[in-house]
Structure formats: structure tokens, C-alpha cells
Amino acid sequence: MEEKLNLLNKSIAEIASLTGIQALLDWDQQVNMPPGGVEDRSNQAALIGELIHHRSTSPELGQLIEDLAKEIGDLDAEDDSARIVRQAKRNYDMLTKIPVEKMVEFIRLTTQAHEVWFKARQTDDFKLYQPVLQRIIELKKEQAELFKPYDHIYDPLLDMFEPGMKTAEVQEIFATLRKEQVALLKEISQAAQVDNSFIKKNYKKDLQEKFAKHVISKFGYDWQRGRLDLAPHPFTTEFGHGDVRITTRYLENDGLSALFSTMHEAGHAMYEQGLDPKYYRTSLAGGTSLAFHESQSRMWENLVGRSKEFWSFFYPSFQMLFPEHLEEVPFERFYKGINRVAPSLIRVEADEATYNLHIMLRMEIEIGLVEGSIQSKDLPEIWNAKMQEYLGITPPNDTLGVLQDVHWSGGLYGYFSTYALGNLISVQLWEKMLSDMPNMPDDMAKGEFSGILGWLRTNVHQFGSKYRPQELIQKITGSKISPEPYMRYLNQKYRQIYNI
Amino acid sequence: MEEKLNLLNKSIAEIASLTGIQALLDWDQQVNMPPGGVEDRSNQAALIGELIHHRSTSPELGQLIEDLAKEIGDLDAEDDSARIVRQAKRNYDMLTKIPVEKMVEFIRLTTQAHEVWFKARQTDDFKLYQPVLQRIIELKKEQAELFKPYDHIYDPLLDMFEPGMKTAEVQEIFATLRKEQVALLKEISQAAQVDNSFIKKNYKKDLQEKFAKHVISKFGYDWQRGRLDLAPHPFTTEFGHGDVRITTRYLENDGLSALFSTMHEAGHAMYEQGLDPKYYRTSLAGGTSLAFHESQSRMWENLVGRSKEFWSFFYPSFQMLFPEHLEEVPFERFYKGINRVAPSLIRVEADEATYNLHIMLRMEIEIGLVEGSIQSKDLPEIWNAKMQEYLGITPPNDTLGVLQDVHWSGGLYGYFSTYALGNLISVQLWEKMLSDMPNMPDDMAKGEFSGILGWLRTNVHQFGSKYRPQELIQKITGSKISPEPYMRYLNQKYRQIYNI
């Protein structure tokens, strides 16, 4: 078995080299590549993609995994080898279950759908988009059916991003969350609004960068194993655990957007930097799930980066860098301003108190679409009704409504919920961390974050994807994913900010 | 045949994608990669290297080339298909002639030799280096013998870099060149020296970069298909003909070194940018030979970049950027200063009038080593004697003498001569260009270089490696590679500068 396991690890390590190369091709394209490079770069990316697919789905690999699975028996055992094989089997099954010709059809359709979606959004024409969207939904249903048996047809779609998670579980979590978050938002909306006009100005880019680098250095982002660059959209990428890079972009009319997005990406990156080296280049490299990944980015961005303690330490330096905007803004006003809550039409602009509502709306629609209780032709109407119900606003058109996100045109169903689950997990971890280290807020107020990073390394980062998300959160906190801690957090924070 | 040719082109295009990826892995490592990336990057580079080798030496490819070669018959015909097959055959033979186990031995030995050389240079200990150097020479002789029949055992080594070039030809060229260049240098050495102290200062890096970018933009370097970055050593690399990047480095105590090296690399890059798109990703992509490549970089660096006409246009701007260093330096003094001739111990620091002497010395030694007329143990003595004879100076130690270059430890024999041949070719092309476009110097003095680049595109760049070096120079100028134009150039330029 030892020998077979070595063979498996060798195969997976080679695939990891190829995916690292693929990530570099993409990063360079977004960060450095001159326009003339496009044609050769797509050839290169296609070739590497082919090599990865070929190796990841080879019958030899399948046989090896099959043999090992038999020899090991209990793939859920705590043992590393069992988990390595379990994860390899999961990845292999996921890639091979869908027949190649169906996969090709799917890729062709989503490529086309992306263009149609883009045009529909530009011309505010949902009807243009609807037929291709409908076809994608049908293909997704076909894909889901290949993973029978399941409790709900949405389960396999969810499972692609959140291993082991069930539709019923998420629905139950979201039912409580939605009710309580809508209620809180209503109260906030009736309270006196806080001012954040001092943020919506032009802050010098080089000073923004200096400050953001300073902050994530304090967090513990390891510059020996990463770098920060400019790209049209912020993202994290890795070419190996020794080289986990992040990007950001600076807005002309917002002095903090880049900072928060840099903290967010640093949160993702530190998760990858924190993996136990024994898992490098194995099937257990990479985080537990998308939601767990998001819990890390949101924790550093929100629980740390938008906290009173954080800014009690950093505000004097930030004020010093930007006296023209902040000289006359006292700390309390600043702190409230960066935590301003306002229902918005656009998900990516949403704040902590409204973000999950955008997510839940999308997940309800997705479930409806695949189980057939919602028809794609009715989407604009349903979207707008839910927006009014949850956020109290109605999009004036579909471009600012149902057409805003790229995800569905790319065939990403089951993905959105991970954003909200990530928020919930972040606070569950936070509460446990606070009970383990009651000094943590004081440390933050001293600009000291090594306790937090150390705790995350020990409890989350080191394990990679050894555990499933529900398994890991249970192991750490004793509970499964739950909305209560998040609601406690929102209530405590925002009732103070809005005096309610 | 059509079908087989398509198959060949497809194979070669895929190998081109892989070598483009290999180049990106290397560029990123030198320009961007954080230290932590080393381990994964070497795995990635090794894997891509293996894939390239595997595909480039596959028996199927060999058979395909063999079949096509038979069907085409005359591989030297002017026809593109014939040339594509000829070049593919050359590449395939070169890679497969040396048995794999011999290649592995060679790679192992040169890897080891590099470390030994590095240590020997640091401790000025040639004796430490000599045994491994001797072993490399023996392996190079064995390699050369696999390419029998030849006129001279050094021919196959030369041919690896200069297709079709013979030792006897180069020896004849160099015999004249050496005599005349040594004589001119003697006269210069006895004349009053010119001053260049104003260059040897700290020039602001960002302004150096601004100026260098301005200059190569004027040359016609295409920024839509390239970029300039910082790296420890200047180099040109390409990921495809639409993405040809260059690097430079700024010295603390020299205001022009980076500029000249940037012009040099831009010369290489514009060669690649100028290839006819019909040859992209075929066996004819890439320049004719190393010497032809060097002719382009040296032309832009020296014939253009160190000319009176160039600076009559650019000096006012350059002076404006650096008034603290140049305000009181009149044009004539500046022009003479940047063309200062002084025999130096180190090749890479040599000027136009001495550079070739460094090269010829090395080539004579290489030939002696492989034909057996020189013993490796005698190298320091022979090196120093030749330095005295050609340049009039004797290295005080081997670190500044025979140990200065990395090339031999890497098994690069036959490479050095391409530097000097490149210089010769650059002036041969220049004379022809001047007779085709007598206005060219006036254009340069107006900051207008499109005539030069256009001429080079038409006569050199577009063809890639369709022609062998001697064939191409003959086609363009009517003569083979010859030392006379270069000597005319040196005499005319330096007799004026040194009043001799």
C-alpha cells in the first residue's frame, strides 16, 4: 500500500505543478501581460488545461485510487492516508462522472452564455439572456442527476463547493438568519444614518498601498512567500504554498475599498500559507471548502479590519497619512462611517449587515430553478420582489437587478451560498477564539495579531482539506454551522453604532 | 504531404507553447518571485522541461520529419516548407544525437561544475576548477565526435550556435580582425585619454528609466507586445511573438550602463517582434543564429546608441534630466566620454574597440582545448599571455582572468565567437543600409528611426531562421561575414575621437 500511496502522491504532486503553472499563466495575464500576448497565452493555457485534465482523469489514476480505497477500507478514518485517498477519490469522481462530450457541450454553452449575458447586461435586456440561461439550468440538472442518490437535486451542486453540505441544512440555517437579519435591517433603516462622506474622496494611491502593506504585514502575511500587485479585480492565487500572491486595485473615489479588499485577500492567502508542509502538493492541499476560505477572508476584513480595536491602534497613522481628508474626523465618526449600513442594489457593494440577504435571495432562486418551482422567464419579477422583501428596495432595471452577477452564465450554481456560510463560520470561530484568548481584543488594540493568526493556524489552516466543513467547525467549536453567533455579532455591533 | 506538414507544424506549435511557458516560469522567477517560491518553481520548471524534451525527441516526430524530408527532397530549396522541415530536422537531430545517458551525465557534471567554478572564482583557485573543467572538455569532444564527419572537431560545437559555420572560416575572419584591432588599440592607447568621469556618478533611477523607455519607444520597440522590468541581469525573453519582454538593472555609479543595456535588449526583442506572422510557432520562429541576434542588439546599442547623430538629437533631453551631472559637460566631451576606449580585464565591461579581442582570445583557447593543442592545466598562463599580447594588460589573478566567465562551466563551447561575429555582421548590415538609405544619419539626428527598423524588418527580422547566417548575410550584402566593414567603422570613429 505504501508504494501505491507514493505513486498516488507523485501523480497528484505533478498535477499540482501543472495547476501552479496554470495559475501563473493567469496571474501574469491579469497583472503583467501586454495586449499582444493574448493569442499565445490562450494556446498555452489551453495546453496546460488539457494536460491537467488528461492526468486528473486518467484511468490509471482511477485504478490506483480504487485499489487504495479498497485496501484502506474506512476512508473517513482520521488517518492522513485515508483522508488523502478520500479527497483524491472525491476529486477524481467529480471530474470523471460527467461524460466528456457533456462537459464539452457545457463549456461551449457557458462560453457563449458569458457573451450573451454581457450584452444583455449592457442593453438591460433579460429576454436576450433567458434562453441560454434556461439551457444552462437544464444541463446543470442533468449534471446533478449523475450524482444520484441525493436528498435534493441541489445537493450535488452545493457539494461541489461545500463537501458534504446538504440543501436542507443550508435552508434551515438561512431561514433563521433571513428572518433576524431582515428585522435588524429594518431597525437600522429607521435610525439616524451615519456619515461616511470623508471616505468617498480621492486618497493618494501610493499612500494607500503603503498603509495596506503595513496592515497586512502586521496581520502576518508572509512576504517571503507572496507579493501584492495591481490587477483589474482583487484576487488571491498560488503557484505553490511558498508563493501565494494577492492583487488589489485602487478606486478614485474611495479611500478604503482597496484596504479592505487587501485585508480580505490576505485572509485567503494566509490560509494557504498556513498549511502544514506535510500536505504540500497532496490532495489535502488547499482549504476545507469555499465557505471556510471565505470565513478567513471575512474575518480579517470585517471582524478584525472593521473593529473598533483595530482602528483604535491604526487610526492615528491613517489620519497622519491623509490629513486633508481626516484631520477633522474624530475617531468615533470614522469608526461609524466605515461601518455604515445601507441597503444597496449591488451585492459586491453590500455591507456586513446586508450582504447575506443578497446571498440568500440568490440561493433561493437557484434552488427554485433546479427543482422547477421557479421558471427562468419569471426571474426579473421574482428577483425584484425578493429585493423589496429583504432589503426594502426595488431595482429600477434588470442590469441593477437579476443581470448583475456573472456566476449563472458560467454555470456556477451552489457557489453563492458559500459567501454567507463563510460569514457565519467567521463569527463562530471568532467566539471560540475569544473564549480561548480573552486578551485578544486588547492585543488588537495594541496592533498585535500574532495570537489570532496562531490560533487560526492551529485550528484551521494547518489541516488543508483534511476535514469536511461541518466536521471541522464541529471539531473546533463543538457546533455545526449556525446563524446565532453571527446575529449576536451584528446585533451587538450595529445596535451600538446606530443607537438602537 | 500537406497533411504531414500540418501534423509537424501542430507538434512544433505545441512545443512552442511549452517553451513559452518555460520562459514565463524563468522570467517570473527572476523578476517577481518571492524567495519562498523556489521549491515549487523548480518542480514546475523540471516538469515542463521534461515535457518539452519528451515531445521534441519523440520517435513519432522523428519519423514524421524523416518522411517529409524524403518527400520534399531538396531541403535547401528556397521554399518555406522545405526550410521548415530542414530546421525541424536540424533541431531533432541535435537533440537526439547525444544518447540520453550521456546527456544526463553532462547535465549532472555541468551543474556540479557551476558550483565548483563559483567557489574557485571566489577563492581565486584555478586548480580547484581544473579537474571538472577537464572532464567537461572530454565530454564536449565526445559530443562533437557524434557529429562526424567534420573538417574540424570544433565545427559541430560552433554549428550548435551558428548553423553551418566552419572553424576555418571563423579563424580566417579573426586572423585579420585581431591583427588590425590590436594595431588600432595600440595607437589609441598612446593617444591622450578622454574623460568619462561625469558618467560614473549616481543618476536617479526613475529618470534613467524614463529616458530609456523614451529612447526604445523611438526605436520602435512595440510596447503592445512587450514590457520592461527590473531583474538582476538584463535579458530578453519571449512567451510568443506577441509578448517579448526585456529587463534591465540600474547601477549606482554609472548613469548610462542601464540605458545601453536597454537598447541592447530592445535590439534583440525587436528582432523577435519583427518575425513574419506566417512563421509564428513554426520551426522557423526565432532568429537566424546567435551572431545575427547579436548583430541586432549591438547595432542599436553601438551603431545607433553610441553615434554622434543619435546624441545630437537626444543629448539636450538627457542633459535636461540630469543637470547636476551634465550641465557643464559640452556635447563633444559627452560624446567622446561615452565612447572611451580602455583595455579592461573583464569582458563584459569592454568597449567597442576592445570587445572582440576578449572574444578571440577565448575562441582560440576553446579550439586548442578540444583539438588538444592546449592543456587545461596551462590555462591561466596562456590566458594571461594572450591578454598581454592583445590588450596590453595582465590580470593580477585568475578571478580577474581565466575564471571570470561562467560559460565553460556550463559546457558552452562555440558560443563566445557569436559575440564578435555579431559585431561584424552589424556593421556589414549598417553599410548596406547606408547605401540603400543615404539619409539615414540625418534621420537619426532628427530622432527618426523608423527607416532603420523598417530596413531591418524587410531584410532580416521577417525571415526568422529561414536562412543560415552566411546565406542571409550574402543575400543581403553580397558578401559573407567579413572583418573589413567593422575595421573601417572602428578606424573612422575612433581616429576622430582620439585625434589619431
Short mmCIF file of C-alpha atoms in Angstrom, two decimals, chain A residues 180-488:
data_model
loop_
_atom_site.label_atom_id
_atom_site.label_comp_id
_atom_site.label_asym_id
_atom_site.label_seq_id
_atom_site.Cartn_x
_atom_site.Cartn_y
_atom_site.Cartn_z
CA GLU A 180 -33.39 38.01 12.04
CA GLN A 181 -31.26 39.91 9.58
CA VAL A 182 -34.28 41.46 7.86
CA ALA A 183 -35.63 42.53 11.23
CA LEU A 184 -32.35 44.13 12.30
CA LEU A 185 -32.01 45.90 8.96
CA LYS A 186 -35.47 47.36 9.37
CA GLU A 187 -34.49 48.84 12.71
CA ILE A 188 -31.25 50.23 11.33
CA SER A 189 -33.05 51.76 8.36
CA GLN A 190 -35.28 53.69 10.73
CA ALA A 191 -32.38 55.02 12.82
CA ALA A 192 -30.38 58.17 12.04
CA GLN A 193 -27.85 57.43 9.28
CA VAL A 194 -24.12 57.77 9.91
CA ASP A 195 -21.83 59.83 7.67
CA ASN A 196 -19.12 58.34 5.52
CA SER A 197 -18.60 61.18 3.03
CA PHE A 198 -14.96 61.60 4.16
CA ILE A 199 -14.15 58.15 2.73
CA LYS A 200 -15.67 58.85 -0.67
CA LYS A 201 -12.76 61.01 -1.80
CA ASN A 202 -9.59 60.60 -3.78
CA TYR A 203 -6.92 59.16 -1.48
CA LYS A 204 -3.37 59.06 -2.85
CA LYS A 205 -2.69 55.61 -4.25
CA ASP A 206 0.91 55.23 -3.16
CA LEU A 207 -0.03 56.07 0.44
CA GLN A 208 -2.99 53.70 0.31
CA GLU A 209 -0.61 50.99 -0.81
CA LYS A 210 1.90 51.82 1.90
CA PHE A 211 -0.80 51.62 4.56
CA ALA A 212 -2.35 48.40 3.23
CA LYS A 213 1.05 46.71 3.14
CA HIS A 214 1.75 47.87 6.66
CA VAL A 215 -1.55 46.44 7.89
CA ILE A 216 -1.26 43.02 6.30
CA SER A 217 2.36 42.77 7.43
CA LYS A 218 1.09 43.28 10.97
CA PHE A 219 -1.52 40.59 10.34
CA GLY A 220 1.27 38.19 9.47
CA TYR A 221 1.00 37.91 5.69
CA ASP A 222 4.36 36.36 4.77
CA TRP A 223 6.13 38.47 2.13
CA GLN A 224 8.81 35.82 1.75
CA ARG A 225 6.03 33.70 0.30
CA GLY A 226 3.92 36.23 -1.52
CA ARG A 227 3.55 39.67 -3.07
CA LEU A 228 0.91 42.31 -3.74
CA ASP A 229 0.25 43.58 -7.26
CA LEU A 230 -2.25 45.64 -9.19
CA ALA A 231 -4.94 43.87 -11.22
CA PRO A 232 -8.38 44.87 -12.55
CA HIS A 233 -10.06 42.73 -9.84
CA PRO A 234 -8.67 41.72 -6.45
CA PHE A 235 -7.80 38.03 -6.19
CA THR A 236 -5.54 35.52 -4.46
CA THR A 237 -3.59 32.94 -6.38
CA GLU A 238 -0.91 30.43 -5.57
CA PHE A 239 1.80 28.73 -7.54
CA GLY A 240 2.67 26.62 -4.53
CA HIS A 241 2.39 27.21 -0.79
CA GLY A 242 5.65 29.13 -0.87
CA ASP A 243 4.27 31.65 -3.36
CA VAL A 244 0.75 32.88 -2.59
CA ARG A 245 0.15 36.23 -4.25
CA ILE A 246 -2.61 38.76 -3.85
CA THR A 247 -3.77 41.66 -6.00
CA THR A 248 -5.76 44.81 -5.42
CA ARG A 249 -6.98 47.92 -7.26
CA TYR A 250 -7.32 51.50 -6.04
CA LEU A 251 -10.55 53.40 -6.57
CA GLU A 252 -10.52 57.10 -7.42
CA ASN A 253 -13.46 57.90 -5.17
CA ASP A 254 -12.96 55.64 -2.17
CA GLY A 255 -10.10 55.72 0.30
CA LEU A 256 -10.78 52.39 1.97
CA SER A 257 -12.08 49.97 -0.62
CA ALA A 258 -8.57 48.82 -1.60
CA LEU A 259 -7.55 48.45 2.04
CA PHE A 260 -10.49 46.22 2.91
CA SER A 261 -10.08 44.16 -0.24
CA THR A 262 -6.37 43.74 0.54
CA MET A 263 -7.17 42.50 4.04
CA HIS A 264 -9.74 40.18 2.50
CA GLU A 265 -7.29 38.67 0.01
CA ALA A 266 -4.57 38.48 2.67
CA GLY A 267 -7.04 36.42 4.72
CA HIS A 268 -7.37 33.93 1.87
CA ALA A 269 -3.62 33.95 1.31
CA MET A 270 -2.67 33.38 4.95
CA TYR A 271 -4.96 30.34 4.96
CA GLU A 272 -2.88 28.83 2.14
CA GLN A 273 0.41 29.99 3.68
CA GLY A 274 -0.58 28.26 6.91
CA LEU A 275 -0.92 24.74 5.54
CA ASP A 276 1.15 22.08 7.27
CA PRO A 277 4.11 21.41 4.92
CA LYS A 278 3.43 17.67 5.12
CA TYR A 279 0.34 18.29 2.99
CA TYR A 280 2.08 20.39 0.32
CA ARG A 281 1.31 19.10 -3.16
CA THR A 282 -1.02 16.39 -1.83
CA SER A 283 -4.75 16.02 -2.34
CA LEU A 284 -5.22 17.70 1.06
CA ALA A 285 -3.58 20.96 -0.01
CA GLY A 286 -5.99 23.88 -0.32
CA GLY A 287 -8.66 24.86 2.16
CA THR A 288 -11.53 22.83 3.57
CA SER A 289 -14.19 24.48 1.40
CA LEU A 290 -15.10 27.77 -0.20
CA ALA A 291 -17.08 28.79 2.88
CA PHE A 292 -14.13 28.06 5.14
CA HIS A 293 -11.92 30.06 2.82
CA GLU A 294 -14.38 32.92 2.92
CA SER A 295 -14.51 32.73 6.71
CA GLN A 296 -10.81 33.59 6.75
CA SER A 297 -11.03 36.50 4.34
CA ARG A 298 -14.13 37.94 6.01
CA MET A 299 -12.66 37.56 9.47
CA TRP A 300 -9.61 39.67 8.63
CA GLU A 301 -11.62 42.13 6.58
CA ASN A 302 -14.58 42.57 8.94
CA LEU A 303 -14.11 41.12 12.40
CA VAL A 304 -10.59 42.47 12.59
CA GLY A 305 -10.44 45.18 9.94
CA ARG A 306 -13.73 46.93 10.73
CA SER A 307 -13.43 46.59 14.50
CA LYS A 308 -13.08 49.39 17.00
CA GLU A 309 -9.96 47.82 18.47
CA PHE A 310 -8.21 47.59 15.14
CA TRP A 311 -8.80 51.25 14.35
CA SER A 312 -8.01 52.44 17.84
CA PHE A 313 -4.50 51.32 17.02
CA PHE A 314 -4.32 52.22 13.31
CA TYR A 315 -6.44 55.36 13.02
CA PRO A 316 -3.70 57.76 14.20
CA SER A 317 -1.34 56.51 11.48
CA PHE A 318 -4.06 56.55 8.85
CA GLN A 319 -5.07 60.07 9.83
CA MET A 320 -1.44 61.16 9.66
CA LEU A 321 -1.17 59.85 6.07
CA PHE A 322 -4.34 61.61 4.91
CA PRO A 323 -4.73 64.81 6.96
CA GLU A 324 -6.52 66.55 4.08
CA HIS A 325 -9.42 64.10 4.42
CA LEU A 326 -9.32 63.06 8.06
CA GLU A 327 -7.82 65.82 10.17
CA GLU A 328 -11.24 66.91 11.33
CA VAL A 329 -12.83 63.48 11.52
CA PRO A 330 -12.83 62.24 15.13
CA PHE A 331 -12.36 58.54 15.84
CA GLU A 332 -16.00 57.74 16.62
CA ARG A 333 -17.21 59.34 13.42
CA PHE A 334 -14.62 57.46 11.43
CA TYR A 335 -15.45 54.13 13.05
CA LYS A 336 -19.15 54.55 12.42
CA GLY A 337 -18.55 55.77 8.89
CA ILE A 338 -16.61 52.67 7.85
CA ASN A 339 -19.43 50.55 9.25
CA ARG A 340 -22.26 52.39 7.55
CA VAL A 341 -25.19 50.13 6.72
CA ALA A 342 -27.29 50.89 3.66
CA PRO A 343 -29.35 48.52 1.55
CA SER A 344 -27.83 48.55 -1.93
CA LEU A 345 -28.84 47.08 -5.24
CA ILE A 346 -25.45 45.58 -5.93
CA ARG A 347 -24.17 42.58 -3.98
CA VAL A 348 -20.47 43.39 -4.25
CA GLU A 349 -21.08 46.82 -2.68
CA ALA A 350 -23.05 45.43 0.27
CA ASP A 351 -22.05 45.90 3.89
CA GLU A 352 -21.83 43.35 6.73
CA ALA A 353 -25.47 43.77 7.73
CA THR A 354 -26.96 43.33 4.27
CA TYR A 355 -24.55 41.06 2.38
CA ASN A 356 -26.11 37.79 3.45
CA LEU A 357 -29.53 38.94 2.27
CA HIS A 358 -28.20 39.27 -1.27
CA ILE A 359 -26.83 35.76 -0.97
CA MET A 360 -29.95 34.14 0.42
CA LEU A 361 -32.06 35.65 -2.33
CA ARG A 362 -29.76 34.09 -4.93
CA MET A 363 -29.71 30.68 -3.30
CA GLU A 364 -33.49 30.54 -3.03
CA ILE A 365 -33.73 31.33 -6.72
CA GLU A 366 -31.11 28.73 -7.64
CA ILE A 367 -32.91 26.03 -5.71
CA GLY A 368 -36.20 27.04 -7.31
CA LEU A 369 -34.68 26.91 -10.77
CA VAL A 370 -33.20 23.43 -10.45
CA GLU A 371 -36.14 21.87 -8.62
CA GLY A 372 -38.53 23.53 -11.08
CA SER A 373 -40.53 25.66 -8.65
CA ILE A 374 -39.21 28.82 -10.36
CA GLN A 375 -39.24 29.38 -14.13
CA SER A 376 -36.37 31.30 -15.65
CA LYS A 377 -38.74 33.58 -17.55
CA ASP A 378 -40.08 34.86 -14.22
CA LEU A 379 -36.68 35.75 -12.82
CA PRO A 380 -36.81 39.57 -13.03
CA GLU A 381 -40.12 39.68 -11.23
CA ILE A 382 -39.06 37.23 -8.53
CA TRP A 383 -35.74 38.97 -8.06
CA ASN A 384 -37.32 42.36 -7.60
CA ALA A 385 -39.97 41.07 -5.21
CA LYS A 386 -37.36 39.44 -3.00
CA MET A 387 -35.18 42.56 -3.06
CA GLN A 388 -38.12 44.55 -1.82
CA GLU A 389 -38.96 41.95 0.81
CA TYR A 390 -35.44 41.52 2.23
CA LEU A 391 -33.75 44.85 1.58
CA GLY A 392 -36.65 47.21 1.16
CA ILE A 393 -35.57 48.41 -2.28
CA THR A 394 -36.55 47.55 -5.84
CA PRO A 395 -34.08 47.62 -8.74
CA PRO A 396 -35.07 50.20 -11.36
CA ASN A 397 -33.91 47.83 -14.11
CA ASP A 398 -32.51 44.32 -14.60
CA THR A 399 -28.94 45.49 -15.13
CA LEU A 400 -29.00 46.61 -11.50
CA GLY A 401 -31.04 43.52 -10.65
CA VAL A 402 -31.01 39.97 -11.86
CA LEU A 403 -28.38 40.65 -14.54
CA GLN A 404 -25.69 41.96 -12.19
CA ASP A 405 -23.71 38.76 -11.49
CA VAL A 406 -21.60 36.77 -13.92
CA HIS A 407 -21.92 33.48 -11.98
CA TRP A 408 -25.01 31.89 -13.51
CA SER A 409 -23.78 32.47 -17.06
CA GLY A 410 -20.68 30.48 -16.09
CA GLY A 411 -22.76 27.61 -14.77
CA LEU A 412 -21.88 28.36 -11.15
CA TYR A 413 -24.85 27.15 -9.11
CA GLY A 414 -24.33 26.34 -5.45
CA TYR A 415 -21.47 28.79 -5.22
CA PHE A 416 -23.20 31.87 -3.78
CA SER A 417 -24.22 30.28 -0.50
CA THR A 418 -20.58 29.81 0.43
CA TYR A 419 -20.23 33.59 0.84
CA ALA A 420 -22.91 33.71 3.53
CA LEU A 421 -21.80 30.47 5.18
CA GLY A 422 -18.31 31.97 5.30
CA ASN A 423 -19.63 34.95 7.25
CA LEU A 424 -21.35 32.64 9.73
CA ILE A 425 -18.27 30.46 10.21
CA SER A 426 -16.07 33.50 10.72
CA VAL A 427 -18.03 34.57 13.78
CA GLN A 428 -18.33 31.03 15.15
CA LEU A 429 -14.54 30.77 15.02
CA TRP A 430 -14.22 34.26 16.45
CA GLU A 431 -16.35 33.47 19.51
CA LYS A 432 -14.35 30.34 20.21
CA MET A 433 -11.09 32.23 19.73
CA LEU A 434 -12.27 34.88 22.16
CA SER A 435 -13.13 32.31 24.78
CA ASP A 436 -9.71 30.68 24.28
CA MET A 437 -7.91 34.04 24.34
CA PRO A 438 -9.87 36.67 26.27
CA ASN A 439 -6.99 39.12 25.74
CA MET A 440 -7.48 39.11 22.02
CA PRO A 441 -9.32 42.46 21.74
CA ASP A 442 -6.65 44.16 23.89
CA ASP A 443 -3.96 42.68 21.68
CA MET A 444 -5.71 44.04 18.59
CA ALA A 445 -5.83 47.46 20.18
CA LYS A 446 -2.06 47.20 20.55
CA GLY A 447 -1.61 46.25 16.89
CA GLU A 448 -0.76 42.71 17.90
CA PHE A 449 -2.29 39.96 15.73
CA SER A 450 0.02 37.01 16.15
CA GLY A 451 -2.37 35.43 18.65
CA ILE A 452 -5.18 35.43 16.10
CA LEU A 453 -3.04 34.09 13.27
CA GLY A 454 -1.50 31.48 15.57
CA TRP A 455 -4.95 30.30 16.68
CA LEU A 456 -6.16 30.09 13.07
CA ARG A 457 -3.04 28.18 12.03
CA THR A 458 -3.50 25.67 14.83
CA ASN A 459 -7.24 25.22 14.44
CA VAL A 460 -7.89 25.77 10.75
CA HIS A 461 -5.01 26.46 8.36
CA GLN A 462 -2.70 23.57 9.04
CA PHE A 463 -5.29 20.93 8.10
CA GLY A 464 -5.88 21.96 4.49
CA SER A 465 -8.83 19.93 3.28
CA LYS A 466 -8.35 17.00 5.65
CA TYR A 467 -11.75 17.71 7.21
CA ARG A 468 -15.14 18.47 5.66
CA PRO A 469 -16.55 21.88 6.62
CA GLN A 470 -19.20 20.65 9.09
CA GLU A 471 -16.68 18.21 10.56
CA LEU A 472 -14.08 20.94 11.08
CA ILE A 473 -16.39 23.54 12.60
CA GLN A 474 -17.73 20.88 14.95
CA LYS A 475 -14.21 19.79 15.90
CA ILE A 476 -13.25 23.38 16.70
CA THR A 477 -16.40 24.83 18.26
CA GLY A 478 -18.50 21.82 19.19
CA SER A 479 -21.33 23.02 16.92
CA LYS A 480 -22.23 22.76 13.29
CA ILE A 481 -22.57 25.88 11.12
CA SER A 482 -25.10 28.10 12.81
CA PRO A 483 -26.54 31.61 12.38
CA GLU A 484 -26.74 32.58 16.06
CA PRO A 485 -23.19 33.78 16.63
CA TYR A 486 -23.35 35.92 13.50
CA MET A 487 -26.62 37.50 14.62
CA ARG A 488 -25.21 38.11 18.10
#
